Coordinates of C-alpha atoms and ligand atoms in Angstrom, one line a residue:
Chain C
X7 CA -49.5 37.5 -50.3
X8 CA -45.8 37.7 -51.4
X9 CA -45.3 40.7 -49.2
X10 CA -46.4 38.8 -46.1
X11 CA -44.1 35.9 -46.7
X12 CA -41.3 38.4 -47.3
X13 CA -42.0 40.1 -44.0
X14 CA -42.3 36.8 -42.2
X15 CA -38.9 35.6 -43.5
X16 CA -36.9 36.5 -40.4
X17 CA -39.4 34.4 -38.3
X18 CA -38.2 31.3 -40.2
X19 CA -35.0 31.5 -38.1
X20 CA -37.1 30.6 -35.0
X21 CA -38.9 27.6 -36.4
X22 CA -36.2 25.0 -35.9
X23 CA -35.0 26.1 -32.4
X24 CA -38.6 26.3 -31.3
X25 CA -39.3 22.7 -32.6
X26 CA -36.3 21.3 -30.9
X27 CA -37.2 23.0 -27.6
X28 CA -40.7 21.7 -27.9
X29 CA -39.7 18.1 -28.5
X30 CA -37.1 18.3 -25.8
X31 CA -39.6 19.7 -23.3
X32 CA -42.2 17.1 -24.2
X33 CA -39.7 14.2 -24.0
X34 CA -38.0 15.5 -20.8
X35 CA -41.3 16.1 -19.1
X36 CA -41.5 12.3 -18.8
X37 CA -38.0 12.2 -17.4
X38 CA -36.5 9.9 -20.1
X39 CA -33.1 11.1 -18.8
X40 CA -32.7 12.1 -15.1
X41 CA -33.5 15.8 -14.9
X42 CA -30.5 16.6 -12.9
X43 CA -28.4 15.7 -16.0
X44 CA -30.7 17.0 -18.6
X45 CA -33.2 19.6 -17.3
X46 CA -36.2 20.7 -19.4
X47 CA -36.1 23.9 -21.3
X48 CA -38.6 25.4 -19.0
X49 CA -36.4 24.9 -16.0
X50 CA -33.4 26.3 -17.9
X51 CA -35.5 29.4 -18.5
X52 CA -36.6 29.4 -14.9
X53 CA -32.9 29.4 -13.9
X54 CA -32.3 32.4 -16.1
X55 CA -35.3 34.1 -14.6
X56 CA -34.1 33.6 -11.1
X57 CA -30.7 35.0 -12.0
X58 CA -32.3 37.9 -13.6
X59 CA -34.5 38.7 -10.7
X60 CA -31.6 38.9 -8.2
X61 CA -29.8 41.2 -10.6
X62 CA -26.9 38.7 -10.8
X63 CA -27.5 38.1 -14.5
X64 CA -26.9 41.6 -15.6
X65 CA -23.6 41.6 -13.7
X66 CA -22.4 38.4 -15.3
X67 CA -23.7 39.4 -18.8
X68 CA -22.1 42.8 -18.5
X69 CA -18.7 41.6 -17.5
X70 CA -18.5 39.0 -20.3
X71 CA -19.7 41.5 -22.9
X72 CA -17.3 44.1 -21.7
X73 CA -14.4 41.5 -21.9
X74 CA -15.4 40.5 -25.5
X75 CA -15.7 44.1 -26.5
X76 CA -12.3 45.1 -25.2
X77 CA -10.6 42.0 -26.5
X78 CA -12.3 42.1 -29.9
X79 CA -11.6 45.8 -30.4
X80 CA -7.9 45.4 -29.3
X81 CA -7.3 42.3 -31.5
X82 CA -9.2 43.7 -34.5
X83 CA -7.4 47.0 -34.3
X84 CA -3.9 45.4 -34.2
X85 CA -5.0 43.0 -36.9
X86 CA -6.3 45.8 -39.1
X87 CA -3.0 47.7 -38.9
X88 CA -0.8 44.7 -39.5
X89 CA -3.2 43.2 -42.1
X90 CA -3.3 46.5 -44.0
X91 CA 0.5 46.7 -44.0
X92 CA 1.2 43.2 -45.1
X93 CA -1.7 43.4 -47.7
X94 CA -0.2 46.5 -49.3
X95 CA 3.6 46.2 -49.0
X96 CA 5.4 43.3 -50.3
X97 CA 8.5 43.8 -48.1
X98 CA 6.3 44.0 -45.0
X99 CA 4.6 40.9 -46.0
X100 CA 7.9 39.0 -46.5
X101 CA 9.0 40.2 -43.1
X102 CA 5.9 39.8 -41.0
X103 CA 3.6 37.3 -42.6
X104 CA 5.7 34.1 -42.0
X105 CA 6.0 34.9 -38.3
X106 CA 2.3 35.7 -37.8
X107 CA 1.3 32.6 -39.8
X108 CA 3.3 30.4 -37.5
X109 CA 2.0 32.1 -34.4
X110 CA -1.5 31.3 -35.8
X111 CA -0.8 27.6 -35.4
X112 CA -0.3 27.8 -31.7
X113 CA -3.3 26.3 -29.9
X114 CA -5.1 29.1 -28.1
X115 CA -4.9 27.6 -24.7
X116 CA -1.1 27.5 -24.8
X117 CA -1.1 31.2 -24.4
X118 CA -3.0 31.1 -21.1
X119 CA -0.1 30.3 -18.7
X120 CA 2.1 32.9 -20.4
X121 CA -0.5 35.7 -20.3
X122 CA -1.3 34.9 -16.6
X123 CA 2.4 35.0 -15.8
X124 CA 2.9 38.3 -17.6
X125 CA -0.4 40.0 -17.0
X126 CA -1.7 38.5 -13.8
X127 CA -4.9 36.6 -13.3
X128 CA -7.3 39.5 -13.6
X129 CA -8.7 41.4 -16.6
X130 CA -5.6 42.2 -18.6
X131 CA -4.7 38.5 -19.3
X132 CA -8.3 37.8 -20.2
X133 CA -8.5 40.6 -22.6
X134 CA -5.2 39.7 -24.1
X135 CA -6.4 36.1 -24.7
X136 CA -9.6 37.3 -26.4
X137 CA -7.6 39.7 -28.5
X138 CA -5.3 37.0 -29.6
X139 CA -8.3 35.0 -30.7
X140 CA -9.9 37.9 -32.6
X141 CA -6.7 38.8 -34.2
X142 CA -6.1 36.1 -36.7
X143 CA -9.3 36.0 -38.7
X144 CA -9.3 39.7 -39.1
X145 CA -5.6 39.8 -40.0
X146 CA -5.9 37.0 -42.6
X147 CA -9.0 38.2 -44.3
X148 CA -7.8 41.8 -44.6
X149 CA -4.4 40.9 -45.9
X150 CA -5.7 38.3 -48.3
X151 CA -8.6 40.7 -49.3
X152 CA -6.1 43.3 -50.2
X153 CA -3.9 41.0 -52.1
X154 CA -7.0 39.6 -54.0
X155 CA -8.1 43.0 -55.4
X156 CA -8.6 42.9 -59.1
X157 CA -5.5 44.0 -61.0
X158 CA -7.9 45.4 -63.6
X159 CA -9.3 48.0 -61.2
X160 CA -5.9 48.9 -59.8
X161 CA -4.8 49.7 -63.4
X162 CA -7.7 52.2 -63.7
X163 CA -6.1 54.0 -60.8
X164 CA -2.7 53.8 -62.2
X165 CA -3.8 55.3 -65.4
X166 CA -5.4 58.1 -63.4
X167 CA -2.0 58.8 -62.0
X168 CA -2.6 57.7 -58.5
X169 CA 0.3 57.3 -56.2
X170 CA 0.5 54.3 -53.9
X171 CA -1.3 56.0 -51.0
X172 CA -4.2 57.0 -53.4
X173 CA -4.4 53.5 -54.8
X174 CA -4.7 52.1 -51.3
X175 CA -7.2 54.5 -50.2
X176 CA -9.4 54.8 -53.2
X177 CA -9.2 51.3 -54.7
X178 CA -7.6 48.7 -52.4
X179 CA -9.5 49.4 -49.2
X180 CA -13.0 49.7 -50.7
X181 CA -12.4 46.6 -52.8
X182 CA -11.2 44.6 -49.8
X183 CA -14.0 45.7 -47.5
X184 CA -16.3 42.6 -48.0
X185 CA -13.4 40.4 -47.1
X186 CA -12.5 42.6 -44.1
X187 CA -16.1 42.3 -42.8
X188 CA -16.0 38.6 -43.1
X189 CA -12.8 38.6 -41.1
X190 CA -14.4 40.8 -38.4
X191 CA -17.3 38.4 -38.1
X192 CA -14.9 35.6 -37.7
X193 CA -12.9 37.5 -35.2
X194 CA -15.9 38.3 -33.2
X195 CA -17.0 34.7 -33.2
X196 CA -13.6 33.7 -31.9
X197 CA -13.7 36.5 -29.3
X198 CA -16.8 34.7 -27.9
X199 CA -15.0 31.4 -27.8
X200 CA -11.9 32.8 -26.1
X201 CA -14.0 34.6 -23.5
X202 CA -15.2 31.2 -22.4
X203 CA -11.7 29.9 -22.2
X204 CA -10.6 32.9 -20.3
X205 CA -13.5 32.7 -17.9
X206 CA -13.3 29.0 -17.3
X207 CA -9.6 29.3 -16.4
X208 CA -10.4 31.6 -13.6
X209 CA -13.0 34.2 -13.0
X210 CA -15.5 35.2 -10.3
X211 CA -18.0 36.7 -12.6
X212 CA -19.2 36.2 -16.1
X213 CA -21.1 33.6 -18.2
X214 CA -18.0 31.4 -18.2
X215 CA -17.9 31.5 -14.4
X216 CA -21.6 30.3 -14.4
X217 CA -20.5 27.3 -16.5
X218 CA -17.9 26.4 -13.9
X219 CA -20.1 27.1 -11.1
X220 CA -22.9 24.9 -12.6
X221 CA -20.5 22.0 -13.0
X222 CA -19.1 22.3 -9.4
X223 CA -22.5 22.5 -7.8
X224 CA -24.0 19.9 -10.1
X225 CA -26.6 22.2 -11.7
X226 CA -27.0 21.2 -15.3
X227 CA -29.7 23.9 -15.7
X228 CA -27.2 26.6 -14.9
X229 CA -24.7 25.2 -17.4
X230 CA -27.4 25.1 -20.1
X231 CA -28.6 28.5 -19.2
X232 CA -25.1 29.9 -19.6
X233 CA -24.7 28.1 -23.0
X234 CA -28.0 29.4 -24.2
X235 CA -27.0 33.0 -23.3
X236 CA -23.7 32.6 -25.1
X237 CA -25.6 31.5 -28.2
X238 CA -28.0 34.4 -28.0
X239 CA -25.3 37.0 -27.4
X240 CA -23.0 35.6 -30.1
X241 CA -25.8 35.7 -32.6
X242 CA -26.9 39.2 -31.6
X243 CA -23.5 40.6 -31.8
X244 CA -22.9 39.1 -35.2
X245 CA -26.3 40.6 -36.3
X246 CA -25.2 44.0 -35.1
X247 CA -21.9 43.8 -36.9
X248 CA -23.7 42.8 -40.1
X249 CA -26.1 45.7 -39.8
X250 CA -23.3 48.1 -39.2
X251 CA -21.4 46.9 -42.2
X252 CA -24.3 46.4 -44.6
X253 CA -24.3 50.1 -45.3
X254 CA -20.9 50.0 -46.8
X255 CA -21.5 46.8 -48.8
X256 CA -24.6 47.7 -50.6
X257 CA -22.8 48.0 -53.8
X258 CA -22.0 44.3 -53.9
X259 CA -23.7 42.5 -56.8
X260 CA -24.3 39.4 -54.8
X261 CA -26.2 36.4 -56.0
X262 CA -27.8 36.1 -52.6
X263 CA -29.4 39.6 -52.9
X264 CA -31.2 38.6 -56.1
X265 CA -34.8 37.7 -55.6
X266 CA -34.3 34.9 -58.2
Chain I
X5 CA 3.4 61.6 -79.8
X6 CA 3.8 57.8 -79.4
X7 CA 6.5 55.8 -80.8
X8 CA 7.5 52.1 -80.6
X9 CA 11.1 51.2 -81.5
X10 CA 11.4 47.5 -82.3
X11 CA 9.5 46.6 -79.2
X12 CA 9.2 43.0 -78.1
X13 CA 7.3 41.6 -75.2
X14 CA 7.9 38.2 -73.7
X15 CA 5.8 37.3 -70.7
X16 CA 7.4 35.8 -67.7
X17 CA 6.1 32.3 -68.6
X18 CA 8.2 32.6 -71.8
X19 CA 5.4 33.4 -74.1
X20 CA 6.4 36.0 -76.7
X21 CA 3.3 38.2 -77.3
X22 CA 4.9 40.8 -79.4
X23 CA 7.9 40.8 -81.6
X24 CA 9.8 43.7 -83.2
X25 CA 6.9 46.2 -83.2
X26 CA 7.8 49.6 -84.6
X27 CA 5.2 52.3 -85.1
X28 CA 4.7 56.0 -84.8
X29 CA 1.6 58.1 -84.1
X30 CA 1.9 61.8 -84.7
X31 CA -0.2 64.4 -82.8
X32 CA -3.8 64.4 -84.0
X33 CA -3.4 61.2 -85.9
X34 CA -5.8 58.3 -85.7
X35 CA -4.3 54.8 -86.1
X36 CA -6.1 51.5 -85.8
X37 CA -4.6 48.1 -85.3
X38 CA -6.6 45.1 -86.4
X39 CA -5.7 41.6 -85.6
X40 CA -7.4 38.4 -84.6
X41 CA -8.1 37.5 -81.0
X42 CA -5.0 36.8 -78.9
X43 CA -2.5 38.4 -81.3
X44 CA -1.2 40.8 -78.7
X45 CA -3.3 43.9 -79.3
X46 CA -4.1 44.5 -75.6
X47 CA -0.5 43.9 -74.7
X48 CA 0.6 46.5 -77.2
X49 CA -1.8 49.1 -75.7
X50 CA -0.6 48.3 -72.2
X51 CA 3.0 48.9 -73.3
X52 CA 1.9 52.3 -74.7
X53 CA 0.1 53.1 -71.4
X54 CA 3.1 52.3 -69.2
X55 CA 1.2 49.5 -67.5
X56 CA 3.7 47.0 -68.6
X57 CA 7.2 47.3 -70.0
X58 CA 8.9 45.9 -73.1
X59 CA 11.4 43.1 -72.9
X60 CA 13.4 44.8 -75.5
X61 CA 13.1 48.0 -77.6
X62 CA 11.7 51.3 -76.4
X63 CA 8.2 52.9 -76.1
X64 CA 8.3 56.7 -76.2
X65 CA 5.6 59.2 -75.4
X66 CA 6.4 62.8 -76.3
X67 CA 9.9 61.5 -77.1
X68 CA 10.5 60.2 -73.6
X69 CA 10.7 56.5 -72.6
X70 CA 7.5 55.5 -70.7
X71 CA 8.4 54.5 -67.2
X72 CA 4.9 55.0 -65.6
X73 CA 1.4 55.9 -66.8
X74 CA 1.4 59.4 -68.4
X75 CA -1.2 61.8 -67.2
X76 CA -2.0 63.0 -70.7
X77 CA -2.7 59.5 -71.9
X78 CA -6.2 57.9 -71.5
X79 CA -7.0 54.3 -71.7
X80 CA -10.4 52.9 -72.5
X81 CA -10.1 49.3 -71.5
X82 CA -11.6 46.2 -73.1
X83 CA -13.9 45.9 -70.1
X84 CA -15.7 48.7 -68.4
X85 CA -13.7 48.4 -65.2
X86 CA -16.0 50.5 -63.1
X87 CA -15.5 50.7 -59.3
X88 CA -18.5 48.7 -58.1
X89 CA -18.7 50.7 -54.9
X90 CA -19.1 54.1 -56.6
X91 CA -22.1 55.6 -58.3
X92 CA -21.9 56.3 -62.0
X93 CA -21.2 60.0 -61.2
X94 CA -18.3 59.1 -58.9
X95 CA -17.0 56.6 -61.4
X96 CA -16.8 59.2 -64.1
X97 CA -15.2 61.6 -61.6
X98 CA -12.7 59.0 -60.7
X99 CA -9.3 60.4 -60.9
X100 CA -10.4 63.9 -61.9
X101 CA -8.5 66.7 -60.1
X102 CA -9.5 70.3 -59.4
X103 CA -12.4 72.0 -57.6
X104 CA -15.5 70.0 -56.8
X105 CA -17.6 72.3 -59.0
X106 CA -15.5 72.0 -62.1
X107 CA -15.4 68.2 -61.6
X108 CA -19.1 68.1 -61.4
X109 CA -19.4 70.0 -64.7
X110 CA -16.9 67.7 -66.4
X111 CA -18.9 64.7 -65.2
X112 CA -22.2 66.1 -66.4
X113 CA -20.9 66.9 -69.9
X114 CA -19.2 63.6 -70.2
X115 CA -22.4 61.7 -69.2
X116 CA -24.4 63.8 -71.6
X117 CA -22.1 62.9 -74.5
X118 CA -22.6 59.2 -73.9
X119 CA -26.4 59.6 -73.4
X120 CA -26.4 58.7 -69.8
X121 CA -27.2 61.9 -68.1
X122 CA -30.1 60.4 -66.2
X123 CA -28.1 57.6 -64.6
X124 CA -25.6 59.4 -62.4
X125 CA -27.0 57.9 -59.3
X126 CA -26.9 54.3 -60.5
X127 CA -24.5 51.8 -59.2
X128 CA -22.5 49.6 -61.6
X129 CA -24.6 46.5 -60.7
X130 CA -27.7 48.3 -62.1
X131 CA -26.2 48.9 -65.5
X132 CA -26.3 46.8 -68.6
X133 CA -23.1 45.8 -70.2
X134 CA -23.4 48.5 -72.9
X135 CA -24.3 51.2 -70.4
X136 CA -21.3 50.2 -68.2
X137 CA -19.0 50.6 -71.2
X138 CA -20.5 54.0 -72.0
X139 CA -19.8 55.1 -68.4
X140 CA -16.2 54.0 -68.9
X141 CA -16.1 56.0 -72.1
X142 CA -17.4 59.0 -70.2
X143 CA -14.7 58.5 -67.6
X144 CA -12.0 58.3 -70.3
X145 CA -13.3 61.5 -71.9
X146 CA -13.8 63.4 -68.7
X147 CA -10.1 63.5 -68.0
X148 CA -9.5 65.2 -71.4
X149 CA -6.4 63.2 -72.5
X150 CA -4.2 64.2 -75.4
X151 CA -3.6 60.7 -76.5
X152 CA -6.3 58.0 -76.1
X153 CA -5.7 54.2 -76.3
X154 CA -8.9 52.3 -77.1
X155 CA -9.1 48.6 -76.6
X156 CA -12.1 47.3 -78.5
X157 CA -14.1 49.9 -76.9
X158 CA -17.4 49.4 -78.6
X159 CA -17.6 45.6 -78.9
X160 CA -20.2 45.4 -76.1
X161 CA -22.6 47.8 -77.7
X162 CA -25.4 47.2 -80.0
X163 CA -24.9 48.3 -83.6
X164 CA -26.8 51.6 -83.4
X165 CA -25.1 52.7 -80.2
X166 CA -21.8 51.6 -81.6
X167 CA -22.2 53.7 -84.8
X168 CA -23.4 56.6 -82.6
X169 CA -20.4 56.6 -80.4
X170 CA -18.0 56.1 -83.3
X171 CA -19.5 59.2 -84.9
X172 CA -19.2 60.9 -81.6
X173 CA -15.5 60.0 -81.3
X174 CA -15.0 61.5 -84.8
X175 CA -16.5 64.7 -83.8
X176 CA -14.3 64.8 -80.7
X177 CA -11.2 64.3 -82.9
X178 CA -12.2 67.1 -85.1
X179 CA -12.6 69.5 -82.3
X180 CA -9.8 68.3 -79.9
X181 CA -7.2 66.9 -82.3
X182 CA -7.1 64.0 -80.0
X183 CA -4.5 61.4 -81.0
X184 CA -5.8 58.0 -81.0
X185 CA -4.6 54.4 -81.1
X186 CA -7.5 52.1 -81.4
X187 CA -7.3 48.3 -81.3
X188 CA -10.1 46.3 -82.8
X189 CA -11.0 43.1 -84.6
X190 CA -13.8 44.9 -86.3
X191 CA -12.5 45.9 -89.8
X192 CA -15.4 48.3 -90.4
X193 CA -14.7 50.1 -87.2
X194 CA -11.1 50.4 -88.1
X195 CA -11.9 52.0 -91.5
X196 CA -14.5 54.4 -90.0
X197 CA -12.3 55.6 -87.2
X198 CA -8.7 55.6 -88.4
X199 CA -6.5 57.3 -91.0
X200 CA -4.1 54.5 -91.0
X201 CA -4.6 50.8 -90.3
X202 CA -2.0 48.4 -89.1
X203 CA -2.6 44.7 -89.6
X204 CA -1.2 42.3 -87.0
X205 CA -0.3 38.7 -87.2
X206 CA -0.4 36.4 -84.1
X207 CA 2.2 34.1 -82.5
X208 CA 4.2 36.2 -82.1
X209 CA 2.4 39.4 -82.6
X210 CA 3.9 41.5 -85.4
X211 CA 2.7 44.2 -87.7
X212 CA 2.6 42.8 -91.2
X213 CA 0.9 45.5 -93.2
X214 CA 0.0 49.1 -93.2
X215 CA -3.0 50.7 -95.0
X216 CA -3.9 54.3 -95.5
X217 CA -7.5 55.2 -95.4
X218 CA -7.7 58.3 -97.6
X219 CA -11.5 58.9 -97.3
X220 CA -13.3 62.0 -96.0
X221 CA -14.0 61.7 -92.3
X222 CA -17.7 61.8 -92.4
X223 CA -19.9 59.0 -93.5
X224 CA -17.2 56.7 -94.6
X225 CA -19.6 53.8 -94.3
X226 CA -21.4 55.2 -97.3
X227 CA -18.4 55.9 -99.4
X228 CA -17.9 53.8 -102.5
X229 CA -14.3 52.9 -101.5
X230 CA -15.5 51.5 -98.1
X231 CA -16.3 48.0 -99.4
X232 CA -13.1 47.7 -101.3
X233 CA -11.0 48.6 -98.2
X234 CA -13.0 46.2 -96.1
X235 CA -12.3 43.3 -98.6
X236 CA -8.6 44.1 -98.6
X237 CA -8.4 44.2 -94.8
X238 CA -10.3 41.0 -94.4
X239 CA -8.0 39.4 -97.0
X240 CA -4.9 40.5 -95.1
X241 CA -6.2 39.3 -91.8
X242 CA -6.9 35.9 -93.4
X243 CA -3.5 35.8 -94.7
X244 CA -2.1 36.8 -91.3
X245 CA -3.9 33.9 -89.7
X246 CA -2.7 31.6 -92.4
X247 CA 0.9 32.6 -92.0
X248 CA 0.8 32.2 -88.2
X249 CA -0.9 28.8 -88.7
X250 CA 1.9 27.7 -91.0
X251 CA 4.5 29.1 -88.5
X252 CA 4.2 25.7 -86.8
X253 CA 6.2 24.4 -89.7
X254 CA 9.0 26.9 -89.9
X255 CA 10.0 26.2 -93.5
X256 CA 6.5 26.8 -94.7
X257 CA 6.4 30.0 -92.8
X258 CA 9.6 31.3 -94.4
X259 CA 8.2 30.4 -97.7
X260 CA 4.9 32.1 -97.4
X261 CA 6.4 35.1 -95.7
X262 CA 8.9 35.6 -98.5
X263 CA 6.1 34.9 -101.0
X264 CA 4.1 37.7 -99.4
X265 CA 6.9 40.1 -99.3
X266 CA 7.8 39.5 -102.9
Ligands
ATP21 N1 0.2 38.1 -68.2 C1 0.3 37.3 -69.2 N2 1.2 36.2 -69.1 C2 1.4 35.4 -70.1 N3 0.8 35.5 -71.3 C3 0.0 36.5 -71.5 C4 -0.3 37.5 -70.5 N4 -1.2 38.4 -71.0 C5 -1.5 38.0 -72.2 N5 -0.8 36.9 -72.6 C6 -0.8 36.2 -73.9 O1 -0.3 37.1 -74.8 C7 -1.2 36.9 -76.0 C8 -1.7 38.3 -76.4 O2 -2.7 38.7 -75.4 P1 -3.5 40.0 -75.6 O3 -4.4 40.1 -74.4 O4 -2.5 41.1 -75.9 O5 -4.4 39.6 -76.9 P2 -5.4 40.5 -77.7 O6 -4.9 40.6 -79.1 O7 -5.8 41.7 -77.0 O8 -6.7 39.5 -77.8 P3 -8.2 39.9 -77.7 O9 -8.6 40.4 -79.1 O10 -8.9 38.5 -77.5 O11 -8.5 40.8 -76.6 C9 -2.2 35.9 -75.7 O12 -1.8 34.7 -76.4 C10 -2.2 35.7 -74.2 O13 -2.3 34.3 -73.9
MG22 MG1 -7.4 42.3 -75.9

């Protein structure tokens, strides 16, 4: 009995979305709000279906995902490098951290004109914008995670005669890993937000383009379809990241892992 | 082996944890420091280990001032301090050098000594507090130090395990001539494990008394002199607390201090 409920646990995630869609469908079937403003879930799904059947959908999805992947990897890579340096070395921190912290407060959209001016209106400027978005959560979490490593554990390494490099590799990095993963998840989430910004600013393909297209042609179903796809993709990518990282975090003695 | 030359330690917040500590441990000697909680015992060990440095005075290991942790000095911390991401085996092997095969043998024999040879694959989160501390003991032993610093190492263990590990440490000393500085608030433990006992007084931490334990090494608990020594130690600890309590009134402190010395 308990087994079954354990196995059905992931299904719980779908209960609420399904209920909302159901109520929405039932209500909108009577056209409480004009359907050209708020289409029914079924017509949103139909829109996705039509896009899929022409092969257009794959193209839009692919280009958006590719931009997110490139931007995220670039941003996360630079953030990992800089976060590791500032987290480990005090002088690097004094030098770099104030600058990066003040850059962080610049609203994301403020970068757009500059990136377009520098990198043109095509892919590089979009990837740069997404990378900027993904950078900060990763940088912050990694640097802070390294700073927060328990002195007590570091002392064990010092007693073992570790040099600085060994301390970093054998204690600081593993101990900061949970914080780093949290940062990566945050960075990935922001990559998805920034891809929308990048594509709304100007693109001829991608889910963000579908948003603009839907607005310009007055098709609410298309907008909602695009939003729905963003939600699904964002969730899936986060899930993937969690799965990839869980192998390295099994040692954590987390309260949430306890079956009470 | 280890020498403190009127060492004082004042923390950055202005708190003086230790004042004018002088002591000397010769090779193969076993010394215990007893004192109530917060009197600066851990601070003293950290100074000996080179994890922190004196505000004045000198700490010498092998006649040289300590400027960084010495490879021949082992530290058994007050807490297990296991790396949560490593298995028990890897925790015991942590910091060991040499070929993999040799390290494996060292790990195996260290775990055997603490009675955990079946738990090599466990992770720290799967261990009880006492098991975790035994793994920490195995880790400290595996690196075969010449001087070992023990910070209340057995306080997390049940009475039987504690006695067992204490006996085990005694055997080790007999075979390895391991020099030892052990810090504890358990007077029985001090008598069982040490040849010489220093009594500390808190606020600020000082050594106020030295006691020789001239009993044969095995089965001291059963020795007729044991209870007498224990009473004496408890008495000095009480007095130390009393003196530090009266230190709030400086005149009273001088009075009782001179009374004690006289
Ligand atoms: N980093 C620090 N900064 C300021 N004060 C400290 C610091 N570490 C310890 N102290 C103070 O120094 C005193 C001695 O601390 P210490 O840890 O050496 O005590 P202890 O004798 O080991 O106590 P216990 O038996 O409870 O472990 C305490 O009063 C503590 O508040
Ligand atoms: Mg202590």
